[in-house]
Amino acid sequence: MATAKELRDLTVDDLNRRATELRDTLFQDQLKLRTGALDNPAERTVHKRDLARVLTVLTEKKKTARKPAAKKA
């Protein structure tokens, strides 16, 4: 689990990669939940929060990248 400060140091590509990995993990967790093979349901919550954190930082980075371009034009 990474904090928002640690995530802000990553590049947009790294954040996109991490978001994809977390989505895949959540999908696997969902399958395990349905089949009864999920050992710790609390991990799903942690993965959801991590994904939300990554997506929030990714949105912040995209907004800040757009603002300077709008001022120049």
PDB file of C-alpha atoms in Angstrom, residues 5-72:
ATOM      1  CA  LYS A   5       2.852  11.268  -1.281  1.00  0.00           C
ATOM      2  CA  GLU A   6       4.685   8.240  -2.655  1.00  0.00           C
ATOM      3  CA  LEU A   7       2.298   8.020  -5.591  1.00  0.00           C
ATOM      4  CA  ARG A   8       2.817  11.666  -6.516  1.00  0.00           C
ATOM      5  CA  ASP A   9       6.487  10.895  -7.134  1.00  0.00           C
ATOM      6  CA  LEU A  10       5.604   8.343  -9.824  1.00  0.00           C
ATOM      7  CA  THR A  11       5.162   9.125 -13.511  1.00  0.00           C
ATOM      8  CA  VAL A  12       1.821   8.977 -15.305  1.00  0.00           C
ATOM      9  CA  ASP A  13       2.870   5.752 -17.041  1.00  0.00           C
ATOM     10  CA  ASP A  14       3.742   4.138 -13.710  1.00  0.00           C
ATOM     11  CA  LEU A  15       0.408   5.224 -12.246  1.00  0.00           C
ATOM     12  CA  ASN A  16      -1.480   3.814 -15.237  1.00  0.00           C
ATOM     13  CA  ARG A  17       0.417   0.542 -14.892  1.00  0.00           C
ATOM     14  CA  ARG A  18      -0.345   0.357 -11.184  1.00  0.00           C
ATOM     15  CA  ALA A  19      -4.034   1.113 -11.812  1.00  0.00           C
ATOM     16  CA  THR A  20      -4.193  -1.707 -14.355  1.00  0.00           C
ATOM     17  CA  GLU A  21      -2.552  -4.097 -11.920  1.00  0.00           C
ATOM     18  CA  LEU A  22      -5.000  -3.145  -9.176  1.00  0.00           C
ATOM     19  CA  ARG A  23      -7.978  -3.590 -11.502  1.00  0.00           C
ATOM     20  CA  ASP A  24      -6.708  -7.055 -12.395  1.00  0.00           C
ATOM     21  CA  THR A  25      -6.244  -7.860  -8.725  1.00  0.00           C
ATOM     22  CA  LEU A  26      -9.781  -6.706  -7.926  1.00  0.00           C
ATOM     23  CA  PHE A  27     -11.105  -8.872 -10.743  1.00  0.00           C
ATOM     24  CA  GLN A  28      -9.279 -11.891  -9.332  1.00  0.00           C
ATOM     25  CA  ASP A  29     -10.585 -11.044  -5.858  1.00  0.00           C
ATOM     26  CA  GLN A  30     -14.121 -10.891  -7.240  1.00  0.00           C
ATOM     27  CA  LEU A  31     -13.741 -14.333  -8.819  1.00  0.00           C
ATOM     28  CA  LYS A  32     -12.335 -15.761  -5.599  1.00  0.00           C
ATOM     29  CA  LEU A  33     -15.177 -14.186  -3.624  1.00  0.00           C
ATOM     30  CA  ARG A  34     -17.781 -15.783  -5.883  1.00  0.00           C
ATOM     31  CA  THR A  35     -16.151 -19.210  -5.691  1.00  0.00           C
ATOM     32  CA  GLY A  36     -15.530 -18.992  -1.952  1.00  0.00           C
ATOM     33  CA  ALA A  37     -11.754 -19.117  -2.289  1.00  0.00           C
ATOM     34  CA  LEU A  38     -11.068 -15.602  -0.991  1.00  0.00           C
ATOM     35  CA  ASP A  39      -9.122 -15.995   2.245  1.00  0.00           C
ATOM     36  CA  ASN A  40      -9.261 -12.424   3.484  1.00  0.00           C
ATOM     37  CA  PRO A  41     -12.176 -10.266   2.261  1.00  0.00           C
ATOM     38  CA  ALA A  42     -10.596  -7.203   3.859  1.00  0.00           C
ATOM     39  CA  GLU A  43      -7.901  -7.296   1.179  1.00  0.00           C
ATOM     40  CA  ARG A  44     -10.541  -6.349  -1.387  1.00  0.00           C
ATOM     41  CA  THR A  45     -11.236  -3.172   0.548  1.00  0.00           C
ATOM     42  CA  VAL A  46      -7.536  -2.359   0.691  1.00  0.00           C
ATOM     43  CA  HIS A  47      -7.187  -2.918  -3.065  1.00  0.00           C
ATOM     44  CA  LYS A  48     -10.218  -0.716  -3.769  1.00  0.00           C
ATOM     45  CA  ARG A  49      -8.782   2.089  -1.670  1.00  0.00           C
ATOM     46  CA  ASP A  50      -5.383   1.750  -3.324  1.00  0.00           C
ATOM     47  CA  LEU A  51      -7.011   1.969  -6.752  1.00  0.00           C
ATOM     48  CA  ALA A  52      -8.976   5.044  -5.712  1.00  0.00           C
ATOM     49  CA  ARG A  53      -5.793   6.641  -4.386  1.00  0.00           C
ATOM     50  CA  VAL A  54      -3.919   5.919  -7.625  1.00  0.00           C
ATOM     51  CA  LEU A  55      -6.756   7.263  -9.772  1.00  0.00           C
ATOM     52  CA  THR A  56      -6.978  10.412  -7.657  1.00  0.00           C
ATOM     53  CA  VAL A  57      -3.271  11.164  -8.037  1.00  0.00           C
ATOM     54  CA  LEU A  58      -3.480  10.359 -11.755  1.00  0.00           C
ATOM     55  CA  THR A  59      -6.335  12.842 -12.179  1.00  0.00           C
ATOM     56  CA  GLU A  60      -4.396  15.495 -10.256  1.00  0.00           C
ATOM     57  CA  LYS A  61      -1.383  15.016 -12.519  1.00  0.00           C
ATOM     58  CA  LYS A  62      -3.498  15.245 -15.659  1.00  0.00           C
ATOM     59  CA  LYS A  63      -5.172  18.449 -14.466  1.00  0.00           C
ATOM     60  CA  THR A  64      -1.879  20.114 -13.584  1.00  0.00           C
ATOM     61  CA  ALA A  65      -0.413  19.082 -16.946  1.00  0.00           C
ATOM     62  CA  ARG A  66      -3.363  20.670 -18.753  1.00  0.00           C
ATOM     63  CA  LYS A  67      -3.374  24.007 -16.912  1.00  0.00           C
ATOM     64  CA  PRO A  68       0.011  25.354 -18.105  1.00  0.00           C
ATOM     65  CA  ALA A  69      -0.827  24.388 -21.693  1.00  0.00           C
ATOM     66  CA  ALA A  70      -4.095  26.345 -21.494  1.00  0.00           C
ATOM     67  CA  LYS A  71      -2.287  29.472 -20.217  1.00  0.00           C
ATOM     68  CA  LYS A  72       0.214  29.442 -23.087  1.00  0.00           C
TER      69      LYS A  72
END
